[in-house]
Short mmCIF file of C-alpha atoms in Angstrom, two decimals:
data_model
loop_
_atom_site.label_atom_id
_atom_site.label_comp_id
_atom_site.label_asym_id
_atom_site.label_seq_id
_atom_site.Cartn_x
_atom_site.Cartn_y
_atom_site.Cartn_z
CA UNK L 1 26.31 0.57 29.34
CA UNK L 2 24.27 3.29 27.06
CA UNK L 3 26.83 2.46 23.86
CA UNK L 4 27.64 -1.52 24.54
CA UNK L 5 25.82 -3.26 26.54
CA UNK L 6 22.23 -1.93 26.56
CA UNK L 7 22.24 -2.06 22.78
CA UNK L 8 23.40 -5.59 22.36
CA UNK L 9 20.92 -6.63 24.78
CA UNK L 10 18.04 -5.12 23.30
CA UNK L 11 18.93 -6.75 19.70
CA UNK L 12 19.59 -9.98 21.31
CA UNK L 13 15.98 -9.61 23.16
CA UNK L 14 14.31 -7.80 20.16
CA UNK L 15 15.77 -10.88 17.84
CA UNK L 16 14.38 -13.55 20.25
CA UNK L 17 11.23 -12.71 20.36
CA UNK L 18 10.64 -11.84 16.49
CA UNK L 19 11.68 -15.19 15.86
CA UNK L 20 10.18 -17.51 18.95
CA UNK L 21 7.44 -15.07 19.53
CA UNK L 22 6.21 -12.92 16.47
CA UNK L 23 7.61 -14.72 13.84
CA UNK L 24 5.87 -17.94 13.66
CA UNK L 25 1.90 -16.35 13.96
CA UNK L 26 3.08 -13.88 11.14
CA UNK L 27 4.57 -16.65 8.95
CA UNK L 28 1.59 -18.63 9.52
CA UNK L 29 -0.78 -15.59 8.78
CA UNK L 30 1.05 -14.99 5.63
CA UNK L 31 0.89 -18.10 4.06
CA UNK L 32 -2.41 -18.64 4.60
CA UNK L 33 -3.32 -15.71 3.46
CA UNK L 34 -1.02 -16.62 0.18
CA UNK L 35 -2.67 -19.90 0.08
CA UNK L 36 -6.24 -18.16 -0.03
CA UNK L 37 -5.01 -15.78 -3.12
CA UNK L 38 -3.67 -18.58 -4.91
CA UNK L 39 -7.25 -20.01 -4.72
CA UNK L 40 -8.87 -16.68 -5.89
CA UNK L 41 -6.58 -16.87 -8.78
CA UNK L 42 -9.11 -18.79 -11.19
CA UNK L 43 -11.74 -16.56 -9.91
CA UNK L 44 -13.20 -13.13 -11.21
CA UNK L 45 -10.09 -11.04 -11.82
CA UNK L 46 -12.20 -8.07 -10.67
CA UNK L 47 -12.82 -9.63 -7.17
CA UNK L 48 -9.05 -10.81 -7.52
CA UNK L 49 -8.25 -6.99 -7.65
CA UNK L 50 -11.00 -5.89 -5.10
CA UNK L 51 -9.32 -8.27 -2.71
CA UNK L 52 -5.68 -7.62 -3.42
CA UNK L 53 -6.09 -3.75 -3.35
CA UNK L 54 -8.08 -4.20 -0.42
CA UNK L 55 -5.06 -6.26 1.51
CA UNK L 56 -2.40 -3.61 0.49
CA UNK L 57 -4.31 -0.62 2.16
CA UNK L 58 -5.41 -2.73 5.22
CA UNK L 59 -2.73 -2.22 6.92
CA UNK L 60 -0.27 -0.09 4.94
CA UNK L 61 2.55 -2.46 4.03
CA UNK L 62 2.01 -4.92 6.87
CA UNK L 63 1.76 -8.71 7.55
CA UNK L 64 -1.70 -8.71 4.99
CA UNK L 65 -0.01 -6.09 2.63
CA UNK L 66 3.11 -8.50 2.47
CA UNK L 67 0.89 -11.27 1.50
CA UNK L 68 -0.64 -9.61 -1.25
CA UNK L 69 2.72 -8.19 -2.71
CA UNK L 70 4.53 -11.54 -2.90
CA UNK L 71 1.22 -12.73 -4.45
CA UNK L 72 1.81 -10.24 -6.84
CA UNK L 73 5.59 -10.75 -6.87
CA UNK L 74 4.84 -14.35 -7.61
CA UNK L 75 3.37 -14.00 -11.02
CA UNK L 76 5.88 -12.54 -12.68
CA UNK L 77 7.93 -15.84 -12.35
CA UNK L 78 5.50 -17.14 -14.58
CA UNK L 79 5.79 -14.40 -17.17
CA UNK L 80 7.45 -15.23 -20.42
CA UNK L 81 9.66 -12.31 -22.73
CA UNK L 82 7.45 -9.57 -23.28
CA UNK L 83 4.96 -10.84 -21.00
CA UNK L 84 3.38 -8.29 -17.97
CA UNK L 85 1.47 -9.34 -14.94
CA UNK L 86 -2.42 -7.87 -13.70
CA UNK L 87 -1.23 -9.20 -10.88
CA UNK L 88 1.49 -7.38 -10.04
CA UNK L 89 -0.22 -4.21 -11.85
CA UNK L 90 -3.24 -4.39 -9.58
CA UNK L 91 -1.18 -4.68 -6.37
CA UNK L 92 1.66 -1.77 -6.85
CA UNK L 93 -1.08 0.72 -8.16
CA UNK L 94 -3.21 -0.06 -5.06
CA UNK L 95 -0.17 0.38 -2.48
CA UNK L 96 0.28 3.72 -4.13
CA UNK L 97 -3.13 5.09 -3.58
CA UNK L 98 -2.45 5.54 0.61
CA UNK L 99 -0.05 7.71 0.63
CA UNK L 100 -0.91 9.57 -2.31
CA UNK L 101 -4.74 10.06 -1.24
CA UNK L 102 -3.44 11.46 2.26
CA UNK L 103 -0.94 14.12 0.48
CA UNK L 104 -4.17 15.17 -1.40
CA UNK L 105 -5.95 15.30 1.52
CA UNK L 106 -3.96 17.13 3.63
CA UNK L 107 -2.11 19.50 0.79
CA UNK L 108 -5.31 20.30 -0.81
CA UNK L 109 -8.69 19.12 -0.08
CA UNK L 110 -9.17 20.11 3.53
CA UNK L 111 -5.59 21.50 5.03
CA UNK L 112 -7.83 22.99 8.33
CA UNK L 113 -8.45 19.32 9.09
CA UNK L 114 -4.73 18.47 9.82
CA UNK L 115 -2.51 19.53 12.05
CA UNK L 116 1.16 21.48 10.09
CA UNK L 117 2.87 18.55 11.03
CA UNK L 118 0.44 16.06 9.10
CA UNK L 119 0.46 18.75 6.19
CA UNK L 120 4.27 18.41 6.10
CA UNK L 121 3.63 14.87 6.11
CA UNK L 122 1.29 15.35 3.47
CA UNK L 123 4.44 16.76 1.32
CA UNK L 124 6.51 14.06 2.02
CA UNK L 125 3.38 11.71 1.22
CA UNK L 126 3.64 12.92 -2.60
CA UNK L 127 6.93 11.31 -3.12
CA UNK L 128 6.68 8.26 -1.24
CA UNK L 129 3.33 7.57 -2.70
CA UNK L 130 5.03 7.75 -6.34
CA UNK L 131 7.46 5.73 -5.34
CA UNK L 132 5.38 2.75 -3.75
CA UNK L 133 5.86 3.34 -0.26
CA UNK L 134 2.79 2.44 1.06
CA UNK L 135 3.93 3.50 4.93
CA UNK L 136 3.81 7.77 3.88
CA UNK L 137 0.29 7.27 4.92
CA UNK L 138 1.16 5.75 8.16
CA UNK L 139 1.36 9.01 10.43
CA UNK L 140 -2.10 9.74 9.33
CA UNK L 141 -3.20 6.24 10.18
CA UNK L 142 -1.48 6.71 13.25
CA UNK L 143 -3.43 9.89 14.44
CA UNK L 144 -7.10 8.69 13.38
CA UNK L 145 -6.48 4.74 12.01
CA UNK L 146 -10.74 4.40 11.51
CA UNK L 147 -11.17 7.18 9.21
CA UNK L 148 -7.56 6.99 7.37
CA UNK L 149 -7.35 3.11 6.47
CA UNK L 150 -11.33 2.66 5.87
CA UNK L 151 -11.25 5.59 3.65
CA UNK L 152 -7.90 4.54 2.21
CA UNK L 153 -8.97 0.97 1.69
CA UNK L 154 -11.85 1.59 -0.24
CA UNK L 155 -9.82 3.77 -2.54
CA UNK L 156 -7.24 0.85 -3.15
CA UNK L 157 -9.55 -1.62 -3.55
CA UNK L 158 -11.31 0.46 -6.59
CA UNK L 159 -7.93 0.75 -7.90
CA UNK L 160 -7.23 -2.88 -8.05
CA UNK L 161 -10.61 -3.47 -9.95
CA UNK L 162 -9.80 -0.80 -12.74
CA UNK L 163 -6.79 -2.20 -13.00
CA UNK L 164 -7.99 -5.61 -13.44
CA UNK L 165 -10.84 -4.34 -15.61
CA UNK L 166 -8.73 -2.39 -17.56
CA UNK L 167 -6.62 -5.56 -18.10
CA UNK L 168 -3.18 -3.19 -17.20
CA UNK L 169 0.14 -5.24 -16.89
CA UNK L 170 3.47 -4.76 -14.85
CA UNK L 171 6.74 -6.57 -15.91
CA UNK L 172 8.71 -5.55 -12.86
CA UNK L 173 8.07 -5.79 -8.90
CA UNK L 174 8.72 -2.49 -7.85
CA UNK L 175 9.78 1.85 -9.12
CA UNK L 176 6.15 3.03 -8.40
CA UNK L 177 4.82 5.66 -10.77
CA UNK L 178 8.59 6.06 -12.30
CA UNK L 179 8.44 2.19 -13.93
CA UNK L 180 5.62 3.73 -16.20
CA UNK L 181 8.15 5.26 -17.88
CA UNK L 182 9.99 2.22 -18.72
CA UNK L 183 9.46 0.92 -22.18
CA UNK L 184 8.16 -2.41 -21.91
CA UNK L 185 7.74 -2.57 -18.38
CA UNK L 186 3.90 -1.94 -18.15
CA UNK L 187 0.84 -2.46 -20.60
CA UNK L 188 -1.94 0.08 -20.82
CA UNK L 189 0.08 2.73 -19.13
CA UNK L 190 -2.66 5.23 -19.36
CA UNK L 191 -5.08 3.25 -17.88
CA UNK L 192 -2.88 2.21 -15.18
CA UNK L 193 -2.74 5.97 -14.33
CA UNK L 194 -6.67 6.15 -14.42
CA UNK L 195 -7.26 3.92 -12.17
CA UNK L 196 -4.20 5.27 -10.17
CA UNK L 197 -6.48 8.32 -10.01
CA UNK L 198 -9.90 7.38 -9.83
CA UNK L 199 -8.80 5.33 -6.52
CA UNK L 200 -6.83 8.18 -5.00
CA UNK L 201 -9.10 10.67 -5.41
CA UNK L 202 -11.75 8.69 -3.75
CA UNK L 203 -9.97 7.88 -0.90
CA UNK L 204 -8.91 11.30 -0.78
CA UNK L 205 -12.59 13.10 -0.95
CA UNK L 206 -13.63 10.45 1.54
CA UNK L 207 -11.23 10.88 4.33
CA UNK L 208 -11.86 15.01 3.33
CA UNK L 209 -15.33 14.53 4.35
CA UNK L 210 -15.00 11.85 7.51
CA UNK L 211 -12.59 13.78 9.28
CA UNK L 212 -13.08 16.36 11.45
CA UNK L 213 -11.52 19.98 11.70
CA UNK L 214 -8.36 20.16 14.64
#
């Protein structure tokens, strides 16, 4: 029963209802929401990044967070040799700032506010956050979600404006803060990594403040 038959059952029940049940809401949330960027596109590309760094932060690599990065995914296609995307700049710079605004958080700016698991978390938050793993910062959503993703969400969504006002580019979909190291993969590269900053530290200083000592 425990090594079988339990687990078959609960994939076969868990499958079900991600397809009949989840599924469909989610796929229609997410192309609507993809429908409603595509719009935006011949819009200010400073709201453009407001909105997409927003959307990646909201809800840390979730349903809205998917939208945005296939949005972002998206324009590459239309990229020629040589070619980089704000797009796609815009959105993996903003999905870095959670998890790397939480590590400074809780490593640095205010340890007493955080439990030593969270700090250890924090640790772990440095390397996911370089890589583009927006979920480090999910444990610390987890434990407070109303200070963590507002703060965190503001921080992105400055992010995706630099980046958009500082007209950085991104040739490939994914590699985090590693890709800036690839020749030819980004444009602006130093800017990219300002507005990397700027955002993170904001988030950071502002979750610093809103949170309260354990």
């Amino acid at each position: 029963m425990p090594v079988l038959i339990i687990p078959v059952l609960s994939c076969i029940i868990t499958g079900f209802l991600m397809v009949f049940v989840v599924g469909k809401p989610l796929t229609w949330l997410n192309e609507t929401l993809t429908s409603w960027l595509t719009s935006m596109s011949g819009a200010s590309s400073v709201v453009l990044g407001v909105i997409l760094g927003a959307m990646m932060a909201i809800d840390l690599a979730g349903p809205i967070g998917k939208a945005a990065y296939f949005f972002g995914v998206a324009s590459l296609t239309a990229l020629t040799q040589g070619q980089t995307s704000p797009v796609m700049a815009a959105v993996m710079l903003s999905g870095m700032v959670p998890p790397l605004a939480m590590a400074l958080s809780s490593t640095v700016l205010a340890k007493k506010k955080y439990t030593r698991d969270e700090r250890e978390s924090g640790k772990t938050a440095w390397i996911l956050g370089l890589s583009f793993i927006s979920e480090g910062a999910i444990p610390f959503a987890v434990a407070d979600p109303i200070r963590v993703l507002a703060s965190v969400t503001v921080g992105s969504a400055i992010t995706g404006a630099l980046s958009m006002v500082f007209n950085c580019g991104l040739a490939v979909p994914h590699g985090g803060f590693f890709v800036l190291l690839i020749p030819g993969a980004t444009s602006n590269v130093f800017m990219m990594v300002l507005a990397l900053a700027v955002g993170t530290v904001v988030s950071a200083l502002l979750v610093s403040l809103w949170k309260k000592e354990k």
